[in-house]
């Protein structure tokens, strides 16, 4: 009986020893940070990996993620400054920077996501509302996201959350607006094409008028130069004829008539009266 009682005591001691051993220690790995809470008050915060001791059955250990997390914010409707409704699909990159503030204000990651959702959407709505639809789609998109990120970071700082970045995955128009925007863009493109065609036609007319003007000037210059050359040539010919005539009148006359024969009798029939001066040398030949 005594042995049985002794073994029972030993088993109870071992049981409580194992129980105390498993509840008196806790492990924090590289990806975690732990908060030790006793009666609702924060007793310790462990951010470095290791094995730590706590008071069994009294201390409660809450472990939080130490790594950067991504929260995909549901798509929300946002109105731009030119009264366009767009669907903003954003996500936030964040981490728990101050575990004490985080536990005191939010307690859990799920509650934190709800708060991130509210704050980021609120700032996205305010910031995008200051820009037009075209500006949201332009290079100003980077500045818009930076502004949303800075405002969200300032708002979530009191909750122990650090917002690393806010990104806009896509910006779409609501389905009911897509067709209307498409029709308007098509009309704008048609108007732009018509304007370009009209400008091209005006430019073509200007080029043709300039070309006609230059051609007219070139023809006038060429005609004037031709008249000068012709006049000079005729003057030279008259001078040459005059010199030839003064040297030998008969030979000159013979040469002229010979040239007339050559030009007139070439594959043609020429009717000349008997008393024509052209036949003068025929009658003189014996």
Short mmCIF file of C-alpha atoms in Angstrom, two decimals:
data_model
loop_
_atom_site.label_atom_id
_atom_site.label_comp_id
_atom_site.label_asym_id
_atom_site.label_seq_id
_atom_site.Cartn_x
_atom_site.Cartn_y
_atom_site.Cartn_z
CA UNK A 1 0.00 0.00 0.00
CA UNK A 2 2.83 2.29 0.82
CA UNK A 3 4.51 1.57 -2.55
CA UNK A 4 1.29 2.32 -4.40
CA UNK A 5 0.94 5.64 -2.66
CA UNK A 6 4.56 6.47 -3.37
CA UNK A 7 4.15 5.74 -7.08
CA UNK A 8 1.03 7.82 -7.22
CA UNK A 9 2.85 10.74 -5.67
CA UNK A 10 5.71 10.31 -8.14
CA UNK A 11 3.35 10.21 -11.10
CA UNK A 12 1.57 13.31 -9.89
CA UNK A 13 4.87 15.13 -9.39
CA UNK A 14 6.07 14.11 -12.88
CA UNK A 15 2.76 15.15 -14.40
CA UNK A 16 2.87 18.53 -12.80
CA UNK A 17 6.52 18.82 -13.70
CA UNK A 18 5.81 18.18 -17.36
CA UNK A 19 2.85 20.52 -17.23
CA UNK A 20 4.91 23.23 -15.65
CA UNK A 21 7.70 22.63 -18.15
CA UNK A 22 5.41 23.00 -21.14
CA UNK A 23 3.62 26.06 -19.83
CA UNK A 24 6.55 27.90 -18.28
CA UNK A 25 8.50 28.30 -21.54
CA UNK A 26 7.64 29.76 -24.93
CA UNK A 27 9.58 30.01 -28.15
CA UNK A 28 9.87 33.04 -30.39
CA UNK A 29 11.26 32.40 -33.88
CA UNK A 30 12.76 34.85 -36.38
CA UNK A 31 9.43 35.72 -37.96
CA UNK A 32 7.60 36.47 -34.73
CA UNK A 33 7.42 38.95 -31.90
CA UNK A 34 5.71 38.01 -28.63
CA UNK A 35 3.81 40.02 -26.02
CA UNK A 36 3.45 38.60 -22.52
CA UNK A 37 0.20 39.69 -20.90
CA UNK A 38 -0.64 39.26 -17.23
CA UNK A 39 -4.15 40.12 -16.02
CA UNK A 40 -4.70 42.29 -19.08
CA UNK A 41 -1.48 44.24 -18.68
CA UNK A 42 1.51 43.94 -20.96
CA UNK A 43 4.37 42.44 -18.97
CA UNK A 44 7.05 41.88 -21.61
CA UNK A 45 7.62 42.27 -25.35
CA UNK A 46 10.02 39.89 -27.07
CA UNK A 47 11.16 40.82 -30.55
CA UNK A 48 14.32 38.71 -30.72
CA UNK A 49 14.17 34.95 -31.43
CA UNK A 50 14.79 32.60 -28.47
CA UNK A 51 13.29 30.56 -25.60
CA UNK A 52 11.73 32.60 -22.83
CA UNK A 53 10.16 31.89 -19.41
CA UNK A 54 6.73 32.92 -18.24
CA UNK A 55 4.56 32.28 -15.23
CA UNK A 56 2.44 29.22 -15.96
CA UNK A 57 -1.33 29.63 -15.95
CA UNK A 58 -0.98 33.36 -15.27
CA UNK A 59 0.89 34.89 -18.18
CA UNK A 60 -0.63 34.81 -21.63
CA UNK A 61 1.67 35.03 -24.68
CA UNK A 62 0.39 36.63 -27.88
CA UNK A 63 2.60 36.15 -30.93
CA UNK A 64 2.50 38.59 -33.81
CA UNK A 65 3.99 38.52 -37.30
CA UNK A 66 7.24 40.46 -37.59
CA UNK A 67 7.55 40.22 -41.38
CA UNK A 68 6.07 42.54 -43.96
CA UNK A 69 2.51 41.64 -44.88
CA UNK A 70 0.31 42.46 -47.86
CA UNK A 71 -3.32 43.34 -47.52
CA UNK A 72 -5.37 43.28 -50.71
CA UNK A 73 -7.97 45.98 -50.24
CA UNK A 74 -11.34 45.25 -51.85
CA UNK A 75 -12.17 47.21 -54.99
CA UNK A 76 -13.87 50.49 -54.13
CA UNK A 77 -15.59 53.22 -56.12
CA UNK A 78 -13.81 56.57 -56.18
CA UNK A 79 -14.97 59.81 -57.82
CA UNK A 80 -12.39 62.01 -59.57
CA UNK A 81 -12.42 65.80 -59.68
CA UNK A 82 -14.10 65.74 -63.11
CA UNK A 83 -16.95 63.66 -61.65
CA UNK A 84 -15.87 60.33 -63.12
CA UNK A 85 -16.53 57.21 -61.09
CA UNK A 86 -13.68 54.73 -61.20
CA UNK A 87 -12.99 51.40 -59.54
CA UNK A 88 -9.76 51.56 -57.56
CA UNK A 89 -8.13 48.21 -56.84
CA UNK A 90 -5.39 48.86 -54.28
CA UNK A 91 -3.26 46.92 -51.85
CA UNK A 92 -1.18 47.93 -48.85
CA UNK A 93 2.20 46.60 -47.75
CA UNK A 94 2.51 46.91 -43.99
CA UNK A 95 4.08 45.52 -40.83
CA UNK A 96 3.64 45.70 -37.08
CA UNK A 97 6.23 48.21 -35.96
CA UNK A 98 5.09 48.76 -32.36
CA UNK A 99 3.61 45.56 -30.83
CA UNK A 100 2.51 47.35 -27.64
CA UNK A 101 0.45 49.96 -29.49
CA UNK A 102 -0.87 47.26 -31.78
CA UNK A 103 -2.13 45.08 -28.89
CA UNK A 104 -3.50 48.02 -26.95
CA UNK A 105 -5.50 49.39 -29.89
CA UNK A 106 -6.26 46.61 -32.34
CA UNK A 107 -5.50 43.30 -30.55
CA UNK A 108 -5.57 41.10 -33.70
CA UNK A 109 -4.40 41.18 -37.29
CA UNK A 110 -7.95 40.77 -38.58
CA UNK A 111 -9.05 43.91 -36.76
CA UNK A 112 -5.94 45.66 -38.10
CA UNK A 113 -6.89 44.75 -41.69
CA UNK A 114 -10.31 46.28 -41.16
CA UNK A 115 -8.73 49.50 -39.94
CA UNK A 116 -6.20 49.52 -42.81
CA UNK A 117 -9.07 49.03 -45.23
CA UNK A 118 -10.98 52.00 -43.83
CA UNK A 119 -8.02 54.37 -43.62
CA UNK A 120 -6.39 53.59 -46.97
CA UNK A 121 -9.71 53.78 -48.81
CA UNK A 122 -10.54 57.05 -47.08
CA UNK A 123 -7.25 58.63 -48.14
CA UNK A 124 -7.46 57.14 -51.63
CA UNK A 125 -10.90 58.68 -52.04
CA UNK A 126 -9.68 62.09 -50.83
CA UNK A 127 -6.47 62.15 -52.87
CA UNK A 128 -7.88 60.79 -56.13
CA UNK A 129 -10.79 63.21 -55.75
CA UNK A 130 -8.32 66.06 -56.29
CA UNK A 131 -7.26 64.78 -59.73
CA UNK A 132 -9.04 64.32 -63.03
CA UNK A 133 -9.57 60.94 -64.61
CA UNK A 134 -6.81 61.59 -67.17
CA UNK A 135 -4.38 62.65 -64.46
CA UNK A 136 -5.04 59.45 -62.51
CA UNK A 137 -4.05 57.47 -65.60
CA UNK A 138 -1.02 59.64 -66.37
CA UNK A 139 2.45 59.87 -64.87
CA UNK A 140 0.91 61.66 -61.86
CA UNK A 141 -0.24 58.25 -60.71
CA UNK A 142 3.07 57.80 -58.84
CA UNK A 143 2.61 61.07 -56.94
CA UNK A 144 -0.98 60.12 -56.12
CA UNK A 145 0.06 56.78 -54.63
CA UNK A 146 2.88 58.41 -52.68
CA UNK A 147 0.41 60.89 -51.20
CA UNK A 148 -2.00 58.09 -50.23
CA UNK A 149 0.85 56.13 -48.67
CA UNK A 150 2.10 59.07 -46.61
CA UNK A 151 -1.36 59.91 -45.32
CA UNK A 152 -2.11 56.27 -44.46
CA UNK A 153 1.23 55.89 -42.72
CA UNK A 154 0.54 58.93 -40.54
CA UNK A 155 -2.97 57.72 -39.68
CA UNK A 156 -1.92 54.16 -38.80
CA UNK A 157 1.13 55.15 -36.79
CA UNK A 158 -0.95 55.43 -33.61
CA UNK A 159 -1.92 51.78 -34.02
CA UNK A 160 1.68 50.57 -34.15
CA UNK A 161 1.44 49.90 -37.88
CA UNK A 162 4.00 51.01 -40.42
CA UNK A 163 2.68 51.35 -43.98
CA UNK A 164 5.57 50.46 -46.27
CA UNK A 165 3.76 51.18 -49.52
CA UNK A 166 0.38 51.53 -51.18
CA UNK A 167 -0.05 50.39 -54.76
CA UNK A 168 -2.82 50.64 -57.30
CA UNK A 169 -3.18 47.37 -59.18
CA UNK A 170 -5.64 48.66 -61.74
CA UNK A 171 -8.10 51.46 -62.36
CA UNK A 172 -11.27 50.55 -64.20
CA UNK A 173 -14.44 52.31 -65.09
CA UNK A 174 -17.70 50.83 -63.87
CA UNK A 175 -19.41 48.72 -66.47
CA UNK A 176 -22.24 51.21 -66.90
CA UNK A 177 -19.77 53.94 -67.82
CA UNK A 178 -17.47 51.95 -70.07
CA UNK A 179 -19.66 52.06 -73.17
CA UNK A 180 -20.37 55.78 -72.83
CA UNK A 181 -16.67 56.54 -72.42
CA UNK A 182 -15.86 54.36 -75.41
CA UNK A 183 -18.37 56.22 -77.59
CA UNK A 184 -17.05 59.57 -76.44
CA UNK A 185 -13.45 58.54 -77.12
CA UNK A 186 -14.48 57.33 -80.57
CA UNK A 187 -16.16 60.67 -81.32
CA UNK A 188 -13.07 62.53 -80.13
CA UNK A 189 -10.85 60.42 -82.38
CA UNK A 190 -13.13 61.04 -85.39
CA UNK A 191 -13.07 64.79 -84.70
CA UNK A 192 -9.29 64.71 -84.38
CA UNK A 193 -8.98 62.78 -87.65
CA UNK A 194 -11.22 65.29 -89.45
CA UNK A 195 -9.15 68.16 -88.10
CA UNK A 196 -5.94 66.50 -89.24
CA UNK A 197 -7.37 65.89 -92.71
CA UNK A 198 -8.46 69.54 -92.98
CA UNK A 199 -5.04 70.74 -91.88
CA UNK A 200 -3.41 68.37 -94.37
CA UNK A 201 -5.61 69.65 -97.20
CA UNK A 202 -4.76 73.28 -96.32
CA UNK A 203 -1.07 72.42 -96.26
CA UNK A 204 -1.35 70.64 -99.62
CA UNK A 205 -3.06 73.68 -101.17
CA UNK A 206 -0.37 75.95 -99.82
CA UNK A 207 2.38 73.71 -101.21
CA UNK A 208 0.67 73.48 -104.62
CA UNK A 209 0.25 77.27 -104.78
CA UNK A 210 3.88 77.77 -103.88
CA UNK A 211 4.97 75.20 -106.49
CA UNK A 212 2.83 76.86 -109.17
CA UNK A 213 4.29 80.23 -108.27
CA UNK A 214 7.84 78.92 -108.53
CA UNK A 215 7.08 77.15 -111.83
CA UNK A 216 5.63 80.34 -113.29
CA UNK A 217 8.68 82.30 -112.18
CA UNK A 218 11.04 79.69 -113.66
CA UNK A 219 9.17 79.66 -117.00
CA UNK A 220 9.23 83.46 -117.12
CA UNK A 221 12.95 83.55 -116.42
CA UNK A 222 13.62 80.83 -119.01
CA UNK A 223 11.51 82.61 -121.63
CA UNK A 224 13.29 85.87 -121.00
CA UNK A 225 16.66 84.20 -121.25
CA UNK A 226 15.59 82.40 -124.45
CA UNK A 227 14.52 85.72 -125.99
CA UNK A 228 17.86 87.22 -125.12
CA UNK A 229 19.75 84.27 -126.62
CA UNK A 230 17.54 84.27 -129.71
CA UNK A 231 18.05 87.97 -130.20
CA UNK A 232 21.78 87.62 -129.76
CA UNK A 233 21.85 84.71 -132.23
CA UNK A 234 19.83 86.56 -134.82
CA UNK A 235 22.08 89.58 -134.48
CA UNK A 236 25.12 87.36 -134.93
CA UNK A 237 23.56 85.67 -137.96
CA UNK A 238 22.72 89.00 -139.54
CA UNK A 239 26.25 90.15 -138.98
CA UNK A 240 27.66 86.95 -140.50
CA UNK A 241 25.31 87.19 -143.49
CA UNK A 242 26.25 90.80 -143.97
CA UNK A 243 29.95 89.97 -143.93
CA UNK A 244 29.48 87.08 -146.38
CA UNK A 245 27.36 89.23 -148.67
CA UNK A 246 29.95 91.99 -148.71
CA UNK A 247 32.77 89.58 -149.63
CA UNK A 248 31.11 87.86 -152.62
CA UNK A 249 27.55 88.73 -153.54
CA UNK A 250 27.12 85.97 -156.17
CA UNK A 251 28.57 83.25 -154.00
CA UNK A 252 26.37 84.36 -151.15
CA UNK A 253 23.31 84.24 -153.31
CA UNK A 254 24.32 80.78 -154.63
CA UNK A 255 24.79 79.53 -151.09
CA UNK A 256 21.37 80.77 -149.97
CA UNK A 257 19.58 79.22 -152.97
CA UNK A 258 21.44 75.96 -152.43
CA UNK A 259 20.22 75.90 -148.86
CA UNK A 260 16.67 76.54 -150.05
CA UNK A 261 16.97 73.64 -152.53
CA UNK A 262 18.29 71.37 -149.82
CA UNK A 263 15.42 72.15 -147.47
CA UNK A 264 12.67 72.21 -150.12
CA UNK A 265 13.53 69.14 -152.22
CA UNK A 266 13.81 66.76 -149.31
CA UNK A 267 11.11 64.07 -149.95
CA UNK A 268 8.62 66.62 -151.26
CA UNK A 269 7.20 68.01 -154.50
CA UNK A 270 7.79 71.72 -155.10
CA UNK A 271 5.96 73.63 -157.85
CA UNK A 272 7.90 76.71 -158.96
CA UNK A 273 6.97 79.08 -161.83
CA UNK A 274 9.44 79.45 -164.68
CA UNK A 275 10.26 83.02 -163.82
CA UNK A 276 11.06 82.27 -160.20
CA UNK A 277 14.39 83.70 -159.02
CA UNK A 278 15.09 80.30 -157.50
CA UNK A 279 15.63 78.87 -160.98
CA UNK A 280 18.04 81.57 -161.90
CA UNK A 281 21.13 79.36 -161.76
CA UNK A 282 19.41 76.53 -163.70
CA UNK A 283 18.92 78.86 -166.66
CA UNK A 284 22.47 80.11 -166.49
CA UNK A 285 23.98 76.65 -166.76
CA UNK A 286 24.84 75.77 -170.29
#
